[in-house]
Amino acid sequence: MIDPVTALATATAVFNGIKKAVEIGREAEDVFGQLGKWAGAVADIQEWMGQDKKVPLFKKLTFSKSATVEAFDAYAAQVKIQEMEKTLYHWFHYGPLQHLGREGYIEFIQMRRRVKEQREKMIYDQMRRRKKLIRNASDAGLILVTIGLGGIILFHLVSYIISSWPK
């Protein structure tokens, strides 16, 4: 499970690093590398905000936070991300990243979309591999049970034939 506090702290720290990189005039590649890390942390936060909270069937439910606190955490994260998004938009169109222009901003948005698609692909691939492993294990178990039952039946059949054989 994604820890939203850690993800928000990571996003904020990376964003502050981006601010410093922009202020000292770092190369676009450095800034884009930092933007990629920031986009990953933001994706984690957004995933946490959008995911269904599932718990094991027999686990005792305990909540470390009240519903109000959890709602405020989600809202604060959402507002913080929106502020960062506005700042980035401003930097690319009017601020220190203006030399990258609209094309740079579009490239950043596309980069973030690629990160999200890669993560989704990894999740779906993992789900498919788990299903395949479970299916293969159940098939192997079924084969072993069938062979075992066949062996037991054959053993009893041979025992019956030998015991009923005239002496």
PDB file of C-alpha atoms in Angstrom:
ATOM      1  CA  MET A   1       0.000   0.000   0.000  1.00  0.00           C
ATOM      2  CA  ILE A   2       1.228   3.463  -0.846  1.00  0.00           C
ATOM      3  CA  ASP A   3       2.037   5.725   2.075  1.00  0.00           C
ATOM      4  CA  PRO A   4       0.502   9.100   1.118  1.00  0.00           C
ATOM      5  CA  VAL A   5       2.495  11.100   3.651  1.00  0.00           C
ATOM      6  CA  THR A   6       5.788   9.747   2.339  1.00  0.00           C
ATOM      7  CA  ALA A   7       4.705  10.227  -1.279  1.00  0.00           C
ATOM      8  CA  LEU A   8       3.655  13.831  -0.604  1.00  0.00           C
ATOM      9  CA  ALA A   9       6.909  14.507   1.243  1.00  0.00           C
ATOM     10  CA  THR A  10       8.821  13.014  -1.703  1.00  0.00           C
ATOM     11  CA  ALA A  11       6.870  15.096  -4.220  1.00  0.00           C
ATOM     12  CA  THR A  12       7.458  18.247  -2.178  1.00  0.00           C
ATOM     13  CA  ALA A  13      11.182  17.557  -1.740  1.00  0.00           C
ATOM     14  CA  VAL A  14      11.654  16.816  -5.440  1.00  0.00           C
ATOM     15  CA  PHE A  15       9.636  19.898  -6.374  1.00  0.00           C
ATOM     16  CA  ASN A  16      11.843  22.040  -4.129  1.00  0.00           C
ATOM     17  CA  GLY A  17      14.843  20.491  -5.882  1.00  0.00           C
ATOM     18  CA  ILE A  18      13.322  21.449  -9.223  1.00  0.00           C
ATOM     19  CA  LYS A  19      12.871  25.023  -7.971  1.00  0.00           C
ATOM     20  CA  LYS A  20      16.566  25.216  -7.054  1.00  0.00           C
ATOM     21  CA  ALA A  21      17.626  23.654 -10.355  1.00  0.00           C
ATOM     22  CA  VAL A  22      15.513  26.162 -12.260  1.00  0.00           C
ATOM     23  CA  GLU A  23      16.813  29.077 -10.186  1.00  0.00           C
ATOM     24  CA  ILE A  24      20.452  28.254 -10.888  1.00  0.00           C
ATOM     25  CA  GLY A  25      19.728  27.639 -14.559  1.00  0.00           C
ATOM     26  CA  ARG A  26      20.363  23.911 -14.832  1.00  0.00           C
ATOM     27  CA  GLU A  27      20.148  22.153 -18.181  1.00  0.00           C
ATOM     28  CA  ALA A  28      16.769  20.970 -19.441  1.00  0.00           C
ATOM     29  CA  GLU A  29      17.821  17.312 -19.071  1.00  0.00           C
ATOM     30  CA  ASP A  30      18.452  17.785 -15.336  1.00  0.00           C
ATOM     31  CA  VAL A  31      15.132  19.542 -14.884  1.00  0.00           C
ATOM     32  CA  PHE A  32      13.268  16.876 -16.859  1.00  0.00           C
ATOM     33  CA  GLY A  33      14.892  14.122 -14.797  1.00  0.00           C
ATOM     34  CA  GLN A  34      13.663  15.818 -11.632  1.00  0.00           C
ATOM     35  CA  LEU A  35      10.236  16.365 -13.207  1.00  0.00           C
ATOM     36  CA  GLY A  36      10.062  12.620 -13.899  1.00  0.00           C
ATOM     37  CA  LYS A  37      10.720  11.841 -10.227  1.00  0.00           C
ATOM     38  CA  TRP A  38       8.130  14.410  -9.200  1.00  0.00           C
ATOM     39  CA  ALA A  39       5.574  12.950 -11.619  1.00  0.00           C
ATOM     40  CA  GLY A  40       6.174   9.500 -10.113  1.00  0.00           C
ATOM     41  CA  ALA A  41       5.535  10.758  -6.579  1.00  0.00           C
ATOM     42  CA  VAL A  42       2.418  12.617  -7.724  1.00  0.00           C
ATOM     43  CA  ALA A  43       1.175   9.458  -9.455  1.00  0.00           C
ATOM     44  CA  ASP A  44       1.626   7.571  -6.171  1.00  0.00           C
ATOM     45  CA  ILE A  45      -0.429  10.189  -4.331  1.00  0.00           C
ATOM     46  CA  GLN A  46      -3.158  10.173  -6.963  1.00  0.00           C
ATOM     47  CA  GLU A  47      -3.222   6.367  -6.895  1.00  0.00           C
ATOM     48  CA  TRP A  48      -3.651   6.461  -3.116  1.00  0.00           C
ATOM     49  CA  MET A  49      -6.480   8.975  -3.409  1.00  0.00           C
ATOM     50  CA  GLY A  50      -8.271   6.915  -6.069  1.00  0.00           C
ATOM     51  CA  GLN A  51      -7.765   3.379  -4.811  1.00  0.00           C
ATOM     52  CA  ASP A  52     -10.285   1.244  -3.011  1.00  0.00           C
ATOM     53  CA  LYS A  53      -9.099   0.348   0.462  1.00  0.00           C
ATOM     54  CA  LYS A  54      -9.259  -3.455   0.699  1.00  0.00           C
ATOM     55  CA  VAL A  55      -8.458  -5.396   3.826  1.00  0.00           C
ATOM     56  CA  PRO A  56      -8.106  -9.124   4.415  1.00  0.00           C
ATOM     57  CA  LEU A  57     -11.362 -10.874   5.265  1.00  0.00           C
ATOM     58  CA  PHE A  58     -10.398 -12.047   8.751  1.00  0.00           C
ATOM     59  CA  LYS A  59      -8.175  -9.157   9.830  1.00  0.00           C
ATOM     60  CA  LYS A  60      -9.398  -7.010  12.684  1.00  0.00           C
ATOM     61  CA  LEU A  61     -10.086  -3.512  11.431  1.00  0.00           C
ATOM     62  CA  THR A  62      -8.294  -0.722  13.233  1.00  0.00           C
ATOM     63  CA  PHE A  63      -7.995   2.819  11.996  1.00  0.00           C
ATOM     64  CA  SER A  64      -5.076   5.006  13.015  1.00  0.00           C
ATOM     65  CA  LYS A  65      -6.785   8.163  11.731  1.00  0.00           C
ATOM     66  CA  SER A  66     -10.322   9.440  11.870  1.00  0.00           C
ATOM     67  CA  ALA A  67     -12.272   9.812   8.656  1.00  0.00           C
ATOM     68  CA  THR A  68     -11.979  13.586   8.960  1.00  0.00           C
ATOM     69  CA  VAL A  69      -8.198  13.486   9.283  1.00  0.00           C
ATOM     70  CA  GLU A  70      -7.898  11.119   6.331  1.00  0.00           C
ATOM     71  CA  ALA A  71     -10.170  13.363   4.245  1.00  0.00           C
ATOM     72  CA  PHE A  72      -8.103  16.430   5.179  1.00  0.00           C
ATOM     73  CA  ASP A  73      -4.887  14.573   4.257  1.00  0.00           C
ATOM     74  CA  ALA A  74      -6.322  13.708   0.846  1.00  0.00           C
ATOM     75  CA  TYR A  75      -7.590  17.254   0.314  1.00  0.00           C
ATOM     76  CA  ALA A  76      -4.282  18.803   1.406  1.00  0.00           C
ATOM     77  CA  ALA A  77      -2.407  16.517  -0.987  1.00  0.00           C
ATOM     78  CA  GLN A  78      -4.766  17.442  -3.810  1.00  0.00           C
ATOM     79  CA  VAL A  79      -4.376  21.187  -3.161  1.00  0.00           C
ATOM     80  CA  LYS A  80      -0.584  20.877  -2.878  1.00  0.00           C
ATOM     81  CA  ILE A  81      -0.412  19.022  -6.204  1.00  0.00           C
ATOM     82  CA  GLN A  82      -2.616  21.641  -7.893  1.00  0.00           C
ATOM     83  CA  GLU A  83      -0.340  24.419  -6.619  1.00  0.00           C
ATOM     84  CA  MET A  84       2.713  22.605  -7.941  1.00  0.00           C
ATOM     85  CA  GLU A  85       0.979  22.059 -11.297  1.00  0.00           C
ATOM     86  CA  LYS A  86       0.160  25.787 -11.572  1.00  0.00           C
ATOM     87  CA  THR A  87       3.740  26.691 -10.714  1.00  0.00           C
ATOM     88  CA  LEU A  88       5.083  24.333 -13.398  1.00  0.00           C
ATOM     89  CA  TYR A  89       2.670  25.701 -15.970  1.00  0.00           C
ATOM     90  CA  HIS A  90       3.740  29.230 -15.093  1.00  0.00           C
ATOM     91  CA  TRP A  91       7.445  28.336 -15.281  1.00  0.00           C
ATOM     92  CA  PHE A  92       7.070  26.809 -18.754  1.00  0.00           C
ATOM     93  CA  HIS A  93       4.935  29.618 -20.170  1.00  0.00           C
ATOM     94  CA  TYR A  94       6.148  32.757 -18.387  1.00  0.00           C
ATOM     95  CA  GLY A  95       8.925  31.930 -15.959  1.00  0.00           C
ATOM     96  CA  PRO A  96      12.438  30.502 -15.811  1.00  0.00           C
ATOM     97  CA  LEU A  97      11.613  27.511 -18.066  1.00  0.00           C
ATOM     98  CA  GLN A  98      10.140  29.760 -20.725  1.00  0.00           C
ATOM     99  CA  HIS A  99      13.083  28.937 -23.002  1.00  0.00           C
ATOM    100  CA  LEU A 100      11.614  25.394 -23.175  1.00  0.00           C
ATOM    101  CA  GLY A 101       8.249  26.908 -24.054  1.00  0.00           C
ATOM    102  CA  ARG A 102       4.984  25.220 -24.743  1.00  0.00           C
ATOM    103  CA  GLU A 103       6.786  22.289 -26.382  1.00  0.00           C
ATOM    104  CA  GLY A 104       8.696  21.638 -23.173  1.00  0.00           C
ATOM    105  CA  TYR A 105       5.503  21.648 -21.160  1.00  0.00           C
ATOM    106  CA  ILE A 106       3.839  19.290 -23.632  1.00  0.00           C
ATOM    107  CA  GLU A 107       6.898  17.016 -23.466  1.00  0.00           C
ATOM    108  CA  PHE A 108       6.643  16.997 -19.675  1.00  0.00           C
ATOM    109  CA  ILE A 109       2.927  16.112 -19.810  1.00  0.00           C
ATOM    110  CA  GLN A 110       3.689  13.308 -22.272  1.00  0.00           C
ATOM    111  CA  MET A 111       6.478  12.060 -20.000  1.00  0.00           C
ATOM    112  CA  ARG A 112       4.093  11.927 -17.073  1.00  0.00           C
ATOM    113  CA  ARG A 113       1.535  10.074 -19.191  1.00  0.00           C
ATOM    114  CA  ARG A 114       4.218   7.529 -20.172  1.00  0.00           C
ATOM    115  CA  VAL A 115       5.179   6.993 -16.519  1.00  0.00           C
ATOM    116  CA  LYS A 116       1.536   6.372 -15.645  1.00  0.00           C
ATOM    117  CA  GLU A 117       1.049   3.978 -18.565  1.00  0.00           C
ATOM    118  CA  GLN A 118       4.218   2.063 -17.662  1.00  0.00           C
ATOM    119  CA  ARG A 119       3.062   1.689 -14.067  1.00  0.00           C
ATOM    120  CA  GLU A 120      -0.357   0.472 -15.155  1.00  0.00           C
ATOM    121  CA  LYS A 121       1.270  -1.983 -17.560  1.00  0.00           C
ATOM    122  CA  MET A 122       3.517  -3.279 -14.776  1.00  0.00           C
ATOM    123  CA  ILE A 123       0.514  -3.744 -12.476  1.00  0.00           C
ATOM    124  CA  TYR A 124      -1.500  -5.592 -15.127  1.00  0.00           C
ATOM    125  CA  ASP A 125       1.501  -7.744 -16.097  1.00  0.00           C
ATOM    126  CA  GLN A 126       1.981  -8.687 -12.451  1.00  0.00           C
ATOM    127  CA  MET A 127      -1.706  -9.577 -12.127  1.00  0.00           C
ATOM    128  CA  ARG A 128      -1.509 -11.771 -15.247  1.00  0.00           C
ATOM    129  CA  ARG A 129       1.625 -13.525 -13.944  1.00  0.00           C
ATOM    130  CA  ARG A 130      -0.063 -14.201 -10.592  1.00  0.00           C
ATOM    131  CA  LYS A 131      -3.132 -15.651 -12.315  1.00  0.00           C
ATOM    132  CA  LYS A 132      -0.918 -17.802 -14.522  1.00  0.00           C
ATOM    133  CA  LEU A 133       1.056 -19.056 -11.510  1.00  0.00           C
ATOM    134  CA  ILE A 134      -2.145 -19.921  -9.628  1.00  0.00           C
ATOM    135  CA  ARG A 135      -3.598 -21.647 -12.693  1.00  0.00           C
ATOM    136  CA  ASN A 136      -0.404 -23.645 -13.275  1.00  0.00           C
ATOM    137  CA  ALA A 137      -0.188 -24.618  -9.595  1.00  0.00           C
ATOM    138  CA  SER A 138      -3.819 -25.735  -9.531  1.00  0.00           C
ATOM    139  CA  ASP A 139      -3.341 -27.708 -12.768  1.00  0.00           C
ATOM    140  CA  ALA A 140      -0.239 -29.410 -11.327  1.00  0.00           C
ATOM    141  CA  GLY A 141      -2.135 -30.173  -8.102  1.00  0.00           C
ATOM    142  CA  LEU A 142      -5.036 -31.662 -10.055  1.00  0.00           C
ATOM    143  CA  ILE A 143      -2.648 -33.826 -12.078  1.00  0.00           C
ATOM    144  CA  LEU A 144      -0.912 -35.048  -8.925  1.00  0.00           C
ATOM    145  CA  VAL A 145      -4.238 -35.869  -7.235  1.00  0.00           C
ATOM    146  CA  THR A 146      -5.409 -37.714 -10.341  1.00  0.00           C
ATOM    147  CA  ILE A 147      -2.184 -39.733 -10.556  1.00  0.00           C
ATOM    148  CA  GLY A 148      -2.341 -40.462  -6.818  1.00  0.00           C
ATOM    149  CA  LEU A 149      -5.949 -41.632  -6.968  1.00  0.00           C
ATOM    150  CA  GLY A 150      -5.179 -43.704 -10.056  1.00  0.00           C
ATOM    151  CA  GLY A 151      -2.254 -45.309  -8.237  1.00  0.00           C
ATOM    152  CA  ILE A 152      -4.385 -46.112  -5.181  1.00  0.00           C
ATOM    153  CA  ILE A 153      -7.130 -47.612  -7.336  1.00  0.00           C
ATOM    154  CA  LEU A 154      -4.574 -49.640  -9.299  1.00  0.00           C
ATOM    155  CA  PHE A 155      -2.948 -50.850  -6.061  1.00  0.00           C
ATOM    156  CA  HIS A 156      -6.279 -52.012  -4.624  1.00  0.00           C
ATOM    157  CA  LEU A 157      -7.270 -53.612  -7.912  1.00  0.00           C
ATOM    158  CA  VAL A 158      -4.009 -55.571  -8.101  1.00  0.00           C
ATOM    159  CA  SER A 159      -4.328 -56.526  -4.392  1.00  0.00           C
ATOM    160  CA  TYR A 160      -7.880 -57.791  -4.998  1.00  0.00           C
ATOM    161  CA  ILE A 161      -6.819 -59.795  -8.051  1.00  0.00           C
ATOM    162  CA  ILE A 162      -3.876 -61.360  -6.199  1.00  0.00           C
ATOM    163  CA  SER A 163      -5.956 -62.194  -3.114  1.00  0.00           C
ATOM    164  CA  SER A 164      -8.762 -63.774  -5.166  1.00  0.00           C
ATOM    165  CA  TRP A 165      -6.391 -65.800  -7.347  1.00  0.00           C
ATOM    166  CA  PRO A 166      -6.838 -69.554  -6.793  1.00  0.00           C
ATOM    167  CA  LYS A 167      -3.990 -71.185  -4.928  1.00  0.00           C
TER     168      LYS A 167
END
